[in-house]
Short mmCIF file of C-alpha atoms and ligand atoms in Angstrom, two decimals:
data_model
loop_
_atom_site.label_atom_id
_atom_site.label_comp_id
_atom_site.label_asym_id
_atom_site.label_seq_id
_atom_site.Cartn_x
_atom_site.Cartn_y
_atom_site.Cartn_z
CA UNK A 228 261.00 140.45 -0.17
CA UNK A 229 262.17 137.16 -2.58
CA UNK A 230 264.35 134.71 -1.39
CA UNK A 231 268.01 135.54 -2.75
CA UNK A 232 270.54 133.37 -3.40
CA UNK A 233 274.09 133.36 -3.67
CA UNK A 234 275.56 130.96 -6.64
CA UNK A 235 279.76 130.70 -6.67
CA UNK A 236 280.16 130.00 -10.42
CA UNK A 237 283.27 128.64 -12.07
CA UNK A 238 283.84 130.08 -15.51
CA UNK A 239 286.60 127.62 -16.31
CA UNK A 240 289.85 128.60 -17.59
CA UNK A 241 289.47 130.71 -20.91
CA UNK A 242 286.52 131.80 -22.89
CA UNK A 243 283.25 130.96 -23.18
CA UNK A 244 283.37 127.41 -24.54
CA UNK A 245 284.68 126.25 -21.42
CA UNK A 246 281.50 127.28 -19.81
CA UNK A 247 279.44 124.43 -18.67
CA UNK A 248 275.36 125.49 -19.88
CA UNK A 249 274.98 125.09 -15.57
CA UNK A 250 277.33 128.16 -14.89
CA UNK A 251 276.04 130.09 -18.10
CA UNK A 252 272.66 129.06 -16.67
CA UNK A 253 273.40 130.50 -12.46
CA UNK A 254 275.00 133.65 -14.68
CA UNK A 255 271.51 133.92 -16.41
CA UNK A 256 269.74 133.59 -12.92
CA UNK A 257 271.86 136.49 -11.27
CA UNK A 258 271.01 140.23 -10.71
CA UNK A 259 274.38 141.32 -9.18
CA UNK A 260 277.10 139.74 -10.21
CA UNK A 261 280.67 139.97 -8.44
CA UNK A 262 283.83 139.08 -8.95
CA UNK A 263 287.55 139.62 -9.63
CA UNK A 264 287.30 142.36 -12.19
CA UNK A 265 289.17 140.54 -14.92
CA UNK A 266 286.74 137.10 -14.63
CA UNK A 267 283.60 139.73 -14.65
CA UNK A 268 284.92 141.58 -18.22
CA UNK A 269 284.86 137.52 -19.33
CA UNK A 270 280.95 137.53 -19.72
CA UNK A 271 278.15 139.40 -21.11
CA UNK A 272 275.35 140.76 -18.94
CA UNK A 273 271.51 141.61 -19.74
CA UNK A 274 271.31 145.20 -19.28
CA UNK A 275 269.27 145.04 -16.41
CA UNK A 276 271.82 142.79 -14.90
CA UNK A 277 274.64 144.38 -12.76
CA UNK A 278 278.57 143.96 -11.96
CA UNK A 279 280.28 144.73 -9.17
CA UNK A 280 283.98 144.10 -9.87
CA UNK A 281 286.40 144.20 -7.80
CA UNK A 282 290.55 143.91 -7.00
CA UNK A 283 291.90 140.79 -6.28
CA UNK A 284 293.49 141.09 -2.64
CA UNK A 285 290.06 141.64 -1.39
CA UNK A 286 288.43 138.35 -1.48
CA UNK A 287 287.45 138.19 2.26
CA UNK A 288 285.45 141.96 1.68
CA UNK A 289 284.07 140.60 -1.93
CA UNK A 290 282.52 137.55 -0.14
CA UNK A 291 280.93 139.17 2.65
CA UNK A 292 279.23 141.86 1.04
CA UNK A 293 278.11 138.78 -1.85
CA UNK A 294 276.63 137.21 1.09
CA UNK A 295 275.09 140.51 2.36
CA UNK A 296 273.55 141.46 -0.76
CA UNK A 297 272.31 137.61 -1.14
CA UNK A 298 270.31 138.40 2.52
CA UNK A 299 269.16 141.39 1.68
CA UNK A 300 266.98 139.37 -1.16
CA UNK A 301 269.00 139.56 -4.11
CA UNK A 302 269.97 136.73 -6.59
CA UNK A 303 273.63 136.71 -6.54
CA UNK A 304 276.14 135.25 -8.28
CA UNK A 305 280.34 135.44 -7.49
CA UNK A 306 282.68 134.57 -10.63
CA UNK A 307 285.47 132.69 -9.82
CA UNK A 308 288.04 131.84 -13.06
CA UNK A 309 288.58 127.82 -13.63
CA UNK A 310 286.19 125.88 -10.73
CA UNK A 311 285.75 128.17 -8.04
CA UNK A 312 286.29 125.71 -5.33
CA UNK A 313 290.15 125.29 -6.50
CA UNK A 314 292.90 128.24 -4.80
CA UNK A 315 289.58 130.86 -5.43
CA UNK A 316 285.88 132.21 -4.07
CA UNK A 317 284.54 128.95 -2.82
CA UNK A 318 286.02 129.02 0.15
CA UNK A 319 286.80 132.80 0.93
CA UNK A 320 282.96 132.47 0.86
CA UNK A 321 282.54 129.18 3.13
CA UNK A 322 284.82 131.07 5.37
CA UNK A 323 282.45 134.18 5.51
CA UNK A 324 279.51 132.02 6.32
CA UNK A 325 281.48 130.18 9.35
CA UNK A 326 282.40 133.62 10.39
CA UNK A 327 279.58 135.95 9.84
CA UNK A 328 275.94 136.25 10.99
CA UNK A 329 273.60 134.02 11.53
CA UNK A 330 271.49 134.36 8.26
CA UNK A 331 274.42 133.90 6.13
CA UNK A 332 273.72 130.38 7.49
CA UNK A 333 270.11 129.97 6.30
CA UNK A 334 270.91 131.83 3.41
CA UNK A 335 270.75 129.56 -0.11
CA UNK A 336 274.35 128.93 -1.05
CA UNK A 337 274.82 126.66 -4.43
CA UNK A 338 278.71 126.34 -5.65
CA UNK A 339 278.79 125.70 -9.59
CA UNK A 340 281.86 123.67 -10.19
CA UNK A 341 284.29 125.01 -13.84
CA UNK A 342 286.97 123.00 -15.50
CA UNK A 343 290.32 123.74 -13.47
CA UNK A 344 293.30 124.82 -15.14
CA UNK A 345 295.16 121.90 -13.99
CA UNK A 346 292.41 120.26 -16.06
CA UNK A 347 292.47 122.10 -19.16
CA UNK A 348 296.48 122.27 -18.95
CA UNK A 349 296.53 118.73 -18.92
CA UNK A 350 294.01 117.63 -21.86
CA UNK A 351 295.94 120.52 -23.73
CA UNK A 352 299.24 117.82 -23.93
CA UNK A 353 297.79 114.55 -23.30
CA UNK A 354 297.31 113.03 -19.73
CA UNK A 355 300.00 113.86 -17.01
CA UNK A 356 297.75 113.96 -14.64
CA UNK A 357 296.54 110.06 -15.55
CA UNK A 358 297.70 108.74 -12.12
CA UNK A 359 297.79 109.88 -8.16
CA UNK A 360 298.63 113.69 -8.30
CA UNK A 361 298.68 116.29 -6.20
CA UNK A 362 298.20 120.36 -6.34
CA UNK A 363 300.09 123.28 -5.10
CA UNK A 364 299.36 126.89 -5.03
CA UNK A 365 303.19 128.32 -4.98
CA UNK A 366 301.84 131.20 -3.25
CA UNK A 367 303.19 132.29 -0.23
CA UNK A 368 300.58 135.00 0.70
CA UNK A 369 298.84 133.39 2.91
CA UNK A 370 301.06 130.28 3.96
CA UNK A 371 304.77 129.97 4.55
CA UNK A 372 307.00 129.23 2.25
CA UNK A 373 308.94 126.41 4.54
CA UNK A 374 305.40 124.58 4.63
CA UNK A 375 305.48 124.72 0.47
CA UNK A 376 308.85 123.22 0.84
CA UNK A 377 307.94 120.52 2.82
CA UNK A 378 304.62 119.59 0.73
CA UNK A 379 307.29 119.15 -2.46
CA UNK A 380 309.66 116.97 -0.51
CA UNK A 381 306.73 114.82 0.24
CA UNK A 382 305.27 115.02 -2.89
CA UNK A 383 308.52 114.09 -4.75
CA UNK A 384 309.12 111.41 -2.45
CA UNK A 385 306.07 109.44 -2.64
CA UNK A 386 306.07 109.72 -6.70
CA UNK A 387 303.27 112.11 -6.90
CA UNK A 388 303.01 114.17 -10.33
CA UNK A 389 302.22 117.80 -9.16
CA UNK A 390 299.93 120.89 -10.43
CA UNK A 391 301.65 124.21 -9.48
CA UNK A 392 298.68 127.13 -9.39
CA UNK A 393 299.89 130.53 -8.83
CA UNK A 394 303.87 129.77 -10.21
CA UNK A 395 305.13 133.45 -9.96
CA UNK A 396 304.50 137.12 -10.05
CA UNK A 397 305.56 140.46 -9.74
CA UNK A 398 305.72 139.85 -5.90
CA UNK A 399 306.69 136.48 -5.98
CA UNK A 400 309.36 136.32 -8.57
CA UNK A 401 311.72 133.35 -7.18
CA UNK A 402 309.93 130.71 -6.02
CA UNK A 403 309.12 128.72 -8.81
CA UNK A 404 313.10 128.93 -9.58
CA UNK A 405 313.05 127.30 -5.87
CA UNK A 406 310.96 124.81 -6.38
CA UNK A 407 312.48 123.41 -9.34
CA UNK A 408 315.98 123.22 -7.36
CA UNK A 409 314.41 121.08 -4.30
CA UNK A 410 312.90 119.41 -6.60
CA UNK A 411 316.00 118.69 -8.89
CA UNK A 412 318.10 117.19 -6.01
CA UNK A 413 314.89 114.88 -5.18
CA UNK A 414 313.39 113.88 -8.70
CA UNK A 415 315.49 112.21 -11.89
CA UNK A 416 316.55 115.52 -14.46
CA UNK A 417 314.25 114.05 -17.06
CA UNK A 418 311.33 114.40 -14.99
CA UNK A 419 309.11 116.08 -17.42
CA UNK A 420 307.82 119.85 -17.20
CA UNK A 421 304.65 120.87 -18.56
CA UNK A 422 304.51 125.24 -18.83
CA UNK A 423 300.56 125.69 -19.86
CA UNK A 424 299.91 129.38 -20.19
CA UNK A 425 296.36 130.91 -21.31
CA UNK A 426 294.79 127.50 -21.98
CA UNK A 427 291.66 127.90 -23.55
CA UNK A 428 292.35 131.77 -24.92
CA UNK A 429 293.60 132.92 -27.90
CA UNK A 430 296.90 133.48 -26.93
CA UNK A 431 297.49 129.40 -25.39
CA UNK A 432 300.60 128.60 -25.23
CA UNK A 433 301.99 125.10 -24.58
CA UNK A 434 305.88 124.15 -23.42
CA UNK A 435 307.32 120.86 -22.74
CA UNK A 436 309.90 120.85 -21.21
CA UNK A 437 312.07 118.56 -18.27
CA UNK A 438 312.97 119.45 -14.74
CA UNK A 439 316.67 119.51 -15.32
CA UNK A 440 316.01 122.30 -18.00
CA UNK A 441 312.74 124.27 -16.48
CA UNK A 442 312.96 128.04 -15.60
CA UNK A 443 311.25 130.13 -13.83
CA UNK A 444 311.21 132.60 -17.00
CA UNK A 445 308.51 130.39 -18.89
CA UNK A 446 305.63 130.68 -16.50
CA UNK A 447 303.99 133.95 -16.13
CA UNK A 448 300.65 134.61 -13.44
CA UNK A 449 298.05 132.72 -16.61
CA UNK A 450 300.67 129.60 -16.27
CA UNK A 451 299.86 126.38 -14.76
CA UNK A 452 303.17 123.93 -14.30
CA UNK A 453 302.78 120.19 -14.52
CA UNK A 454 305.53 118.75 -13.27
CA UNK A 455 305.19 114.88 -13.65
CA UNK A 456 306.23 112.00 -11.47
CA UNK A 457 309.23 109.50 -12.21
CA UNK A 458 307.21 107.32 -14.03
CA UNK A 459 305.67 110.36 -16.70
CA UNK A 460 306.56 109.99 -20.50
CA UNK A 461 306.51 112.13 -22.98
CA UNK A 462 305.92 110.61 -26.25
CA UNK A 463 307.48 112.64 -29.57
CA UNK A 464 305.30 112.55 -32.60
CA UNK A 465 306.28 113.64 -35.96
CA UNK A 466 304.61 116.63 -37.11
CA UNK A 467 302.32 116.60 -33.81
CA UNK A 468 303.53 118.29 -30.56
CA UNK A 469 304.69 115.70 -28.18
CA UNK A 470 302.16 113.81 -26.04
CA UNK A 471 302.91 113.40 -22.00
CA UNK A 472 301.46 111.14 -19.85
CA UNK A 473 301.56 109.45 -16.64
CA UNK A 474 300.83 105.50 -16.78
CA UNK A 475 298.03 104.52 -14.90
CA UNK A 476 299.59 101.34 -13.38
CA UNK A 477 302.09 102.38 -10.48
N1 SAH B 522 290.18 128.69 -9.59
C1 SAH B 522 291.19 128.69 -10.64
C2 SAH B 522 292.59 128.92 -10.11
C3 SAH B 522 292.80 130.28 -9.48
S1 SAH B 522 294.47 130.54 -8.95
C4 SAH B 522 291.12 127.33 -11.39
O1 SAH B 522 290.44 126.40 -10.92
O2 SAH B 522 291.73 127.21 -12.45
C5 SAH B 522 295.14 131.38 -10.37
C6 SAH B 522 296.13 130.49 -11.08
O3 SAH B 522 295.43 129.53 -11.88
C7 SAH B 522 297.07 131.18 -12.06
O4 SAH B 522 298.19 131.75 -11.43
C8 SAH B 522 297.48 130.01 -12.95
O5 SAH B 522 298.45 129.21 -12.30
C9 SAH B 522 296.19 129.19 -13.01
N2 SAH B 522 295.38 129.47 -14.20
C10 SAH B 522 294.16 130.05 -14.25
N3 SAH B 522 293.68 130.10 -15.51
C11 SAH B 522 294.63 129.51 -16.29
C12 SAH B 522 294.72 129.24 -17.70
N4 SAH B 522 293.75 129.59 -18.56
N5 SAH B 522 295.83 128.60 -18.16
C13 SAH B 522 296.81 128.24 -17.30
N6 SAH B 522 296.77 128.49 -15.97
C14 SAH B 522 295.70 129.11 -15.48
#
């Protein structure tokens, strides 16, 4: 039997030029290749090559049997959108491996790193993300919400700018709303708001906008909000979209 391998890829954010030649190259490599069914229709396959997609609430199942096919001597590879170590497959996989047999131990485990959305999002309108930062899934799935709350009151109070992954959804509809409102009796109304939706597809869309403004209604599930610190600018320019920034000097 050969030696499998499992490879967590990161397909970055949108299409394929976002793929670094070391993820198209561990894609190459793979004969199975899972992932969230969406991320999977994202890239073309040999024909001897083979997808296993799957939903997206079952990322614990989706690693294990990754893993399981890995052992059982294939070359593997999970998809993951953006860098799979960011709020995705990394670590629903590192998790399986603490948690599972033995030989998903000795098993060959490589984790190819993608351009994160925060990334993308932020080259896409200049550099808001050009001093200390932090990042924020808004989900609630699988934390409390009161334990969001407090990250954004510390967040806001030591003058970070912030990434916010997973903003809203179907099941989630007001949080982001809530967020903005701690955040408006914590942060200066000008604060500037960054709505990046799609980056890097064809249907990109780019909003600047400030906290005293934001809603909830501009951010879909493909958003990623940037909202800055005190000290972010945003810089108008005519005939340009504006740029926004974050100084680097404190
Ligand atoms: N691993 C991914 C994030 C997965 S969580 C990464 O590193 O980018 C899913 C969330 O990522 C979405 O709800 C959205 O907030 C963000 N996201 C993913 N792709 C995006 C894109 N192309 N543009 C804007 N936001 C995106």
């Amino acid at each position: 039997m050969s030696a499998g391998k499992l490879s967590v890829v990161g397909l970055g954010p949108g299409d394929a030029r976002f793929l670094t030649p070391e993820a198209q190259a561990a894609l190459d490599r793979a004969e199975w290749l899972y992932g969230y069914a969406p991320y999977l229709d994202r890239i073309e396959v040999r024909s001897e090559q083979r997808k296993i997609p799957s939903d997206n609430r079952v990322e614990a199942e989706r690693a294990y049997e990754a893993l399981a096919a890995a052992v059982e001597g294939r070359r593997v590879a999970m998809v993951s959108g953006g860098d799979p170590g960011v709020f995705a497959m990394a670590a629903a996989v590192c998790e399986q491996v603490e948690r599972g047999p033995e030989a998903f131990r000795t098993l060959e485990l490589e984790i190819v790193p993608g351009i994160s959305a925060m990334l993308a999002a932020a080259a896409a309108c200049g550099a808001p993300l050009g001093h200390d930062f932090c990042v924020i899934s808004l989900s609630d799935n699988l934390k409390p919400w009161t334990l969001i709350e407090r990250r954004l009151d510390a967040a806001a109070e030591v003058g970070f700018a912030m990434a916010f992954y997973n903003p809203i959804s179907k099941a989630r509809p007001w949080q982001l709303d809530s967020a903005f409102a701690r955040l408006r009796e914590r942060l200066p109304a000008a604060t500037p708001v960054v709505f990046a939706r799609a980056i890097g597809r064809a249907d990109q869309r780019l909003r600047v906008s400030s906290l005293g403004e934001a809603s909830g209604e501009w951010a879909d599930m493909a958003t990623l909000v940037i909202v800055g610190s005190p000290a972010t600018r945003v810089i108008e320019r005519p005939g340009r979209p504006p740029l926004v920034y974050t100084p680097r000097r404190a």
